[in-house]
XYZ file of C-alpha atoms in Angstrom:
527
model
C -12.248 17.371 106.441
C -10.385 16.845 103.889
C -11.550 14.086 101.309
C -9.776 10.861 101.469
C -8.076 8.420 98.713
C -7.265 4.826 99.473
C -4.561 3.506 97.259
C -3.379 -0.197 97.120
C -2.161 -1.577 94.054
C -0.084 -4.026 92.554
C 0.332 -2.471 89.227
C 2.211 0.775 89.828
C 2.001 2.104 86.422
C 1.577 6.013 86.676
C 0.929 5.668 90.372
C 2.806 8.939 91.519
C 1.013 11.030 88.991
C -2.350 9.854 90.094
C -1.428 10.333 93.748
C -0.030 13.945 92.724
C -3.124 14.924 91.209
C -5.333 13.575 94.081
C -3.133 15.767 96.704
C -3.458 18.823 94.399
C -6.999 18.366 94.859
C -7.007 18.417 98.465
C -7.241 14.956 99.111
C -5.547 12.782 101.959
C -3.900 9.396 100.875
C -3.751 6.581 102.712
C -1.837 3.243 101.511
C -0.426 0.178 102.414
C 2.630 -2.019 101.966
C 4.642 -1.472 98.568
C 2.323 1.475 97.653
C 2.884 3.300 100.460
C 6.380 3.161 100.008
C 6.452 3.692 96.441
C 4.555 7.219 97.521
C 6.938 7.906 100.445
C 9.879 7.324 97.934
C 8.488 9.954 95.535
C 8.197 12.394 98.214
C 4.618 12.140 98.802
C 2.446 12.723 102.126
C 1.055 9.404 102.902
C -0.750 7.508 105.838
C -0.128 4.300 106.057
C -2.946 1.569 106.706
C -1.696 0.395 110.078
C -1.794 3.908 111.303
C -4.959 4.581 109.884
C -6.817 1.815 111.513
C -4.574 1.331 114.591
C -4.064 -2.498 113.930
C -0.749 -3.699 112.538
C -0.382 -5.578 109.593
C -0.755 -9.445 110.234
C -0.273 -13.247 109.262
C 2.585 -12.017 107.019
C 0.747 -9.426 105.105
C -2.617 -11.483 105.023
C -4.507 -9.245 106.772
C -3.882 -5.494 106.358
C -7.030 -3.522 105.073
C -9.740 -5.943 106.486
C -10.859 -3.485 109.273
C -13.883 -1.687 110.172
C -11.888 1.826 109.692
C -11.310 0.741 105.930
C -14.763 -0.715 104.975
C -16.811 1.385 107.273
C -15.241 4.453 105.407
C -15.985 2.740 102.095
C -19.404 1.836 102.368
C -21.127 4.512 104.685
C -23.746 6.097 102.495
C -23.270 9.987 102.976
C -27.169 10.358 102.370
C -28.153 7.902 105.631
C -28.007 9.934 108.937
C -27.545 6.505 110.752
C -24.118 5.812 109.107
C -22.816 9.287 109.675
C -23.523 8.708 112.814
C -21.799 5.281 113.056
C -18.747 6.771 111.544
C -18.713 9.567 114.047
C -19.437 7.385 116.834
C -16.510 4.893 115.661
C -14.221 7.980 114.982
C -13.975 6.847 111.237
C -13.526 8.895 108.497
C -15.122 8.523 105.160
C -13.212 7.307 101.865
C -14.111 8.891 98.935
C -11.725 7.264 96.205
C -10.500 3.915 96.064
C -7.810 2.854 93.739
C -7.014 -0.675 93.846
C -5.671 -3.274 91.477
C -4.912 -7.024 92.176
C -2.433 -9.490 92.982
C -0.809 -10.701 89.587
C -2.813 -14.253 89.906
C -2.749 -14.317 86.193
C 0.840 -13.488 85.626
C 1.924 -15.743 88.215
C 0.151 -18.759 86.956
C 0.969 -18.388 83.097
C 4.096 -20.069 84.239
C 2.872 -23.806 83.703
C 5.888 -24.428 86.270
C 4.324 -22.447 89.148
C 3.947 -24.237 92.423
C 0.722 -24.606 93.759
C 1.403 -22.882 96.902
C 2.942 -19.938 95.161
C -0.349 -19.665 92.927
C -2.451 -19.636 96.306
C -0.404 -17.107 97.953
C -1.256 -14.812 94.962
C -4.850 -14.729 95.491
C -5.803 -11.288 96.538
C -8.237 -11.026 99.566
C -8.412 -7.535 100.820
C -8.103 -5.913 97.369
C -11.347 -7.511 95.788
C -13.504 -6.509 99.237
C -12.397 -3.223 98.819
C -13.126 -2.933 95.223
C -16.327 -4.414 95.663
C -17.167 -2.049 98.428
C -16.554 0.641 96.825
C -18.618 -0.313 93.513
C -21.670 -0.712 95.627
C -21.293 2.279 97.418
C -20.597 4.327 93.712
C -23.214 7.053 94.649
C -20.511 8.219 97.214
C -17.117 6.831 96.150
C -15.196 6.370 92.852
C -13.168 3.307 92.404
C -10.121 3.063 90.001
C -8.893 -0.372 88.874
C -6.744 0.263 85.928
C -3.921 2.788 85.478
C -5.372 3.641 81.980
C -8.400 5.186 83.841
C -6.379 7.746 85.972
C -5.728 10.527 83.117
C -9.324 10.821 82.351
C -10.045 10.709 86.171
C -7.630 13.244 86.924
C -9.075 15.710 84.247
C -12.813 14.873 85.480
C -11.680 15.906 89.222
C -9.852 18.858 88.176
C -13.070 19.986 86.176
C -15.577 19.165 88.623
C -17.154 16.114 86.620
C -17.021 13.071 88.921
C -20.627 12.670 88.964
C -22.648 9.829 89.682
C -22.696 8.603 85.679
C -18.851 8.558 85.776
C -18.523 6.680 89.188
C -21.245 3.955 87.754
C -19.112 3.553 84.953
C -16.222 2.826 87.327
C -18.346 0.489 89.216
C -18.923 -1.621 86.080
C -15.319 -1.716 85.286
C -14.765 -2.519 89.120
C -17.056 -5.797 88.756
C -15.638 -6.750 85.516
C -12.483 -6.474 86.967
C -13.042 -8.718 90.517
C -15.525 -11.231 88.247
C -12.192 -11.688 85.742
C -10.095 -12.181 88.552
C -12.587 -14.652 90.184
C -12.918 -16.522 86.752
C -9.042 -16.852 86.398
C -8.582 -18.404 89.716
C -11.555 -20.894 89.284
C -10.327 -21.666 85.802
C -6.995 -22.581 87.093
C -7.820 -24.364 89.897
C -10.035 -26.375 87.536
C -7.279 -27.220 85.139
C -4.729 -27.609 88.117
C -7.288 -30.402 89.436
C -8.434 -32.294 86.426
C -4.377 -32.430 85.501
C -4.026 -34.252 88.921
C -6.792 -36.549 87.741
C -6.046 -37.351 84.276
C -7.639 -40.442 83.635
C -11.045 -39.162 84.967
C -11.032 -35.851 83.342
C -10.560 -37.703 79.749
C -12.950 -40.350 80.334
C -15.855 -38.415 81.101
C -16.517 -40.264 84.597
C -15.674 -37.514 86.541
C -18.952 -35.547 87.311
C -16.882 -32.356 87.952
C -14.865 -32.642 84.999
C -18.231 -32.662 82.740
C -19.948 -29.942 84.527
C -17.230 -27.706 85.149
C -18.481 -24.085 83.669
C -16.705 -22.407 81.192
C -16.249 -18.589 82.565
C -14.076 -16.434 79.649
C -13.480 -12.829 80.368
C -12.118 -11.253 77.287
C -11.894 -7.622 77.191
C -12.889 -5.893 73.637
C -9.926 -5.044 71.921
C -11.465 -3.619 68.555
C -14.914 -2.982 67.133
C -14.204 -4.542 63.655
C -15.586 -2.757 60.418
C -17.689 -5.477 59.740
C -17.702 -9.575 60.202
C -17.474 -11.601 57.182
C -19.553 -9.722 55.149
C -20.436 -6.013 55.172
C -24.100 -6.368 56.548
C -22.518 -8.440 59.642
C -21.852 -6.579 63.060
C -18.521 -7.773 64.582
C -16.052 -6.997 67.701
C -12.820 -8.646 68.375
C -12.321 -9.798 71.996
C -8.804 -10.574 72.960
C -6.513 -10.907 76.207
C -3.747 -7.923 75.602
C -0.493 -10.439 76.420
C -1.667 -13.658 74.698
C -2.250 -14.852 71.116
C -3.172 -12.270 68.320
C -3.903 -9.467 71.136
C -0.132 -9.639 71.689
C 0.875 -9.257 68.092
C 2.435 -5.991 66.916
C 0.956 -4.183 63.671
C 3.850 -2.802 62.196
C 2.102 -1.071 59.328
C -0.980 -1.339 57.298
C -4.864 -1.065 57.326
C -6.908 -2.233 60.226
C -7.325 -5.842 60.751
C -10.741 -7.131 59.696
C -12.566 -10.377 60.850
C -11.708 -12.227 57.767
C -8.067 -11.217 58.331
C -8.118 -13.073 61.731
C -9.681 -16.052 60.804
C -7.080 -16.279 57.937
C -4.051 -15.654 60.352
C -4.920 -18.121 62.623
C -5.158 -20.860 59.742
C -1.847 -19.466 58.597
C -0.207 -19.426 61.922
C -1.155 -23.135 62.525
C -0.163 -24.446 59.235
C 3.490 -22.975 59.479
C 3.851 -23.990 63.011
C 4.104 -27.401 61.845
C 7.607 -26.693 60.845
C 8.561 -24.939 64.491
C 8.105 -21.244 64.724
C 11.000 -18.613 65.707
C 13.612 -19.930 67.614
C 12.105 -23.231 67.326
C 12.126 -23.796 63.646
C 13.011 -27.030 62.342
C 13.592 -25.607 58.728
C 12.566 -22.568 57.076
C 8.814 -22.404 55.610
C 6.059 -20.342 54.459
C 2.246 -20.715 53.848
C -0.241 -18.553 51.729
C -3.823 -19.200 52.779
C -6.709 -18.001 51.111
C -10.344 -18.581 52.960
C -8.683 -20.559 55.964
C -7.161 -22.988 53.267
C -3.303 -23.224 52.486
C -3.195 -22.834 48.903
C 0.506 -22.686 48.836
C 2.840 -24.132 51.586
C 6.511 -24.806 51.146
C 10.007 -25.153 53.099
C 13.463 -24.153 51.945
C 16.888 -23.293 52.818
C 16.005 -19.843 54.093
C 12.727 -17.533 54.585
C 12.966 -16.137 50.978
C 13.266 -19.525 49.134
C 10.524 -20.920 51.323
C 8.147 -18.034 50.494
C 8.944 -18.106 46.863
C 8.264 -21.930 46.386
C 4.978 -21.241 48.582
C 4.039 -18.680 46.230
C 4.938 -20.567 43.175
C 2.604 -23.483 44.366
C -0.267 -21.560 43.413
C 0.179 -17.976 41.907
C -3.374 -17.450 40.984
C -4.765 -18.532 44.368
C -2.097 -16.662 46.330
C -3.313 -12.979 45.027
C -4.926 -11.417 47.969
C -3.943 -14.163 50.242
C -2.389 -14.058 53.796
C 1.029 -15.188 54.232
C 3.001 -16.811 57.323
C 6.517 -17.305 57.859
C 8.064 -19.341 60.679
C 11.344 -17.213 60.427
C 12.623 -13.684 60.438
C 11.739 -11.828 57.013
C 14.874 -10.030 55.787
C 15.002 -8.222 52.728
C 15.352 -10.989 50.093
C 11.915 -12.481 51.771
C 10.267 -9.160 51.248
C 11.292 -8.646 47.631
C 9.115 -11.635 46.999
C 6.230 -9.702 48.897
C 6.255 -6.480 47.086
C 5.038 -7.366 43.573
C 1.738 -9.279 44.433
C -1.246 -7.867 46.277
C -1.501 -9.410 49.883
C -3.594 -8.628 52.674
C -1.511 -9.709 55.707
C 1.789 -11.110 56.588
C 3.041 -12.494 60.009
C 6.268 -13.565 61.256
C 8.472 -13.705 64.152
C 10.298 -10.650 63.082
C 11.333 -8.431 60.218
C 14.757 -6.736 59.948
C 15.268 -2.982 58.856
C 15.526 -3.948 54.991
C 12.258 -6.038 54.951
C 10.515 -2.972 56.967
C 12.008 -0.721 54.262
C 11.027 -2.731 51.221
C 7.572 -3.404 52.440
C 6.903 0.196 53.689
C 5.817 1.122 50.052
C 2.929 -1.111 50.336
C 1.289 1.039 53.125
C -1.854 -1.093 53.117
C -0.037 -4.270 53.839
C -1.067 -5.489 57.250
C 2.665 -6.728 58.922
C 2.203 -8.411 62.268
C 4.886 -9.505 64.227
C 4.144 -12.275 66.810
C 6.659 -13.913 69.189
C 6.864 -17.373 70.182
C 6.090 -16.190 73.705
C 2.497 -14.611 72.549
C 1.705 -17.939 71.129
C 2.734 -19.937 74.212
C 0.780 -17.322 76.554
C -2.407 -17.982 75.076
C -5.029 -20.913 76.119
C -4.404 -24.364 74.229
C -8.147 -24.701 73.442
C -10.446 -24.229 70.457
C -13.721 -22.584 70.881
C -16.381 -22.600 68.345
C -20.063 -21.348 69.051
C -23.407 -23.240 68.541
C -26.722 -21.904 68.784
C -27.032 -21.218 72.430
C -23.860 -22.446 73.659
C -19.888 -23.272 72.668
C -18.028 -25.964 71.930
C -14.557 -26.413 73.175
C -11.595 -28.898 72.488
C -7.923 -29.059 72.674
C -5.942 -27.843 69.212
C -5.392 -30.795 66.931
C -1.470 -29.690 66.867
C -0.270 -32.820 68.499
C 3.275 -34.050 67.293
C 2.828 -36.452 64.334
C 3.771 -40.405 65.784
C 5.518 -42.034 63.311
C 5.966 -44.921 65.399
C 2.204 -45.823 64.889
C 2.548 -45.562 60.899
C 1.756 -48.710 58.979
C 3.135 -49.491 55.528
C -0.149 -51.454 54.377
C 0.957 -52.123 50.524
C 3.265 -54.425 49.215
C 5.764 -51.743 47.969
C 7.529 -49.726 50.416
C 8.076 -46.193 50.138
C 11.380 -44.529 49.281
C 13.134 -42.428 51.394
C 12.316 -39.721 49.294
C 8.587 -40.620 49.140
C 8.688 -40.760 53.069
C 9.879 -37.312 53.082
C 7.305 -36.074 50.983
C 4.743 -38.236 52.540
C 5.680 -36.567 56.015
C 5.370 -33.214 54.413
C 1.706 -33.735 52.877
C 0.577 -35.081 55.858
C 1.540 -31.975 57.799
C -0.134 -30.138 55.209
C -3.589 -31.797 54.810
C -4.564 -31.416 58.557
C -4.636 -27.777 57.939
C -7.007 -27.968 55.135
C -10.676 -28.166 55.474
C -12.621 -31.262 55.260
C -12.595 -33.462 52.792
C -9.146 -32.517 52.648
C -6.659 -33.738 49.864
C -2.677 -32.446 49.704
C -0.633 -33.212 46.612
C 3.022 -32.424 47.176
C 6.683 -33.093 46.380
C 10.093 -31.931 47.739
C 9.055 -29.924 50.339
C 6.167 -28.166 48.376
C 2.388 -28.434 47.842
C 1.502 -28.699 44.364
C -2.455 -28.927 44.722
C -4.808 -28.421 47.435
C -8.348 -30.063 47.529
C -10.547 -28.361 50.031
C -14.227 -28.920 51.384
C -15.881 -31.123 49.010
C -18.520 -33.132 50.155
C -17.010 -36.080 48.855
C -13.253 -37.325 49.022
C -12.788 -38.107 45.583
C -14.302 -34.727 44.712
C -11.288 -32.952 46.702
C -8.556 -35.520 45.034
C -9.855 -34.286 41.446
C -9.512 -30.566 42.464
C -5.889 -31.111 44.110
C -4.553 -33.249 41.269
C -6.155 -30.782 38.323
C -4.429 -27.892 40.196
C -0.981 -30.272 40.530
C -1.345 -30.479 36.661
C 1.728 -32.346 35.370
C 3.789 -31.766 38.722
C 1.698 -34.777 40.383
C 3.809 -37.228 38.254
C 6.034 -38.948 40.874
C 4.146 -36.690 43.464
C 2.716 -37.705 46.717
C -0.972 -37.379 48.135
C -2.361 -37.348 51.567
C -6.096 -37.605 52.814
C -7.234 -36.202 56.264
C -9.684 -38.879 56.636
C -9.577 -42.668 55.194
C -10.853 -43.775 51.810
C -14.510 -45.038 51.844
C -13.785 -46.496 48.484
C -10.590 -47.305 45.995
C -11.951 -44.286 43.537
C -9.441 -41.813 45.060
C -6.428 -44.069 44.625
C -7.175 -44.889 41.056
C -7.444 -41.394 40.201
C -4.124 -40.450 42.062
C -2.555 -43.270 39.979
C -3.748 -42.033 36.518
C -2.292 -38.755 37.370
C 1.115 -40.164 38.265
C 0.680 -39.933 41.859
C 3.493 -42.618 43.306
C 2.550 -42.912 47.135
C -0.565 -42.171 49.399
C -1.020 -41.428 53.150
C -4.177 -41.931 54.697
C -5.496 -42.425 58.516
C -7.128 -45.754 57.636
C -9.781 -47.243 59.487
C -12.500 -48.152 56.820
C -14.453 -50.847 56.527
C -13.470 -51.201 52.528
C -9.531 -50.290 53.384
C -8.771 -53.462 51.528
C -10.219 -52.220 48.409
C -8.108 -49.352 48.570
C -4.994 -51.273 49.512
C -5.579 -53.428 46.798
C -5.843 -50.740 44.408
C -2.400 -49.700 45.449
C -0.628 -53.352 44.987
C -2.219 -53.394 41.366
C -1.212 -50.074 40.356
C 2.413 -50.027 42.074
C 1.558 -47.396 44.660
C 2.986 -47.323 48.124
C 0.360 -46.702 50.894
C 1.101 -45.661 54.315
C -1.702 -45.865 57.134
C -1.230 -43.244 60.127
C -4.068 -44.502 62.558
C -5.031 -40.392 62.997
C -7.590 -38.622 61.700
C -7.397 -35.273 61.102
C -10.960 -33.761 60.173
C -10.883 -30.055 60.185
C -14.638 -28.211 59.887
């Protein structure tokens, strides 16, 4: 009797070449629904599942393959005489290859507006059952769950090498496939239920919200050369259609661990000014070791980039650059004379690609707004034995909550500068200080153990440019020393969260020294 292959796939990439290879190897094909129609349209010989089982599809297609003639054929152990006897008694043919991938549940729920009922109908039942059955009986059955497996499987089939070792590897991939599918369903359902009860989910009073397990299924995208240092091993795991996994690398060396960490920081900073078609104004960011060293806006990408580089030319060497709009030839010209690790932007035109092609090692990444939107709105950090999860700190600035607490009101120009500096400082590692003027950062103080230390770094970097500039702090001032230091360097206005028991000291210092102070009521620590 000819061997039998069962094919039932949602993703029909390379389905026909696989089926042709199976027919060439002498297999009989069984298939259902759209898969059978696709094979028949290609002129291939195929038996419909309903013909094989003698039972029609019912419940609008919900029940097609849940039948003893299917699962008996998959699960029968060829080495067990009793199993073979059962097959013979029931006139069931053994199934030797199972090719199944599942309803596109993840793609369906990627649309935040998807109806609950639509999502539920895209939960596959028969598919996972067949995949798990074939994986369990991998001693006798090969199971394929990904079109990328087809070419190597056909090569092995032609060479007579579909052995136990290969079937075990395919079984492992199959269990990962169904595990990821179940994780996607449970994660979506938990998020949906939490959204329907927002007060309970955010207050911590809901036991189910607190105790909900975190399930991750991220394929290994790339084994990295090393981690932060050459003696550390590292791997990049990423969803293929979301975030950095969906970015296109147009040229340059392989991305490193540090590149990805810095790219994330640069992207988060430049997105403060909108991104792609949603950009509010052209902006550019230069990052070193996760901290922005130059941030600027301009009338064009080229102008914004030049101003960001000019903010701190020394620190920009070896940096990561992010732009929130297309890179043209004029912008690319500012990138050719400086050693940089990576550039990320929504797009590059032909002139930019031609200009940057000479820098063969420069990594150019094109990241679409859609890829950003498809990524989960969560941040994970590892701790010993576990992970911490939080929402991104990217909520819109709520200026209605700002309060001018000094006697002197800031001027309109100072308010514009304070808005800019506040957008920048939330992306600087705490304790964080930014000095800015005219849509350009002039000095950044990052990661110091005391706030006045970060202020000193930022003001010294700004130098004479601090005259008439503004200063932003990610956390409140515990003492008035930062205000007095800022005034001594010519700072005219300050923005900070407020909330210290000594706020009065800092406010009094502003009043004594003629500075304007705005309190935002929101802290932006970044560790």
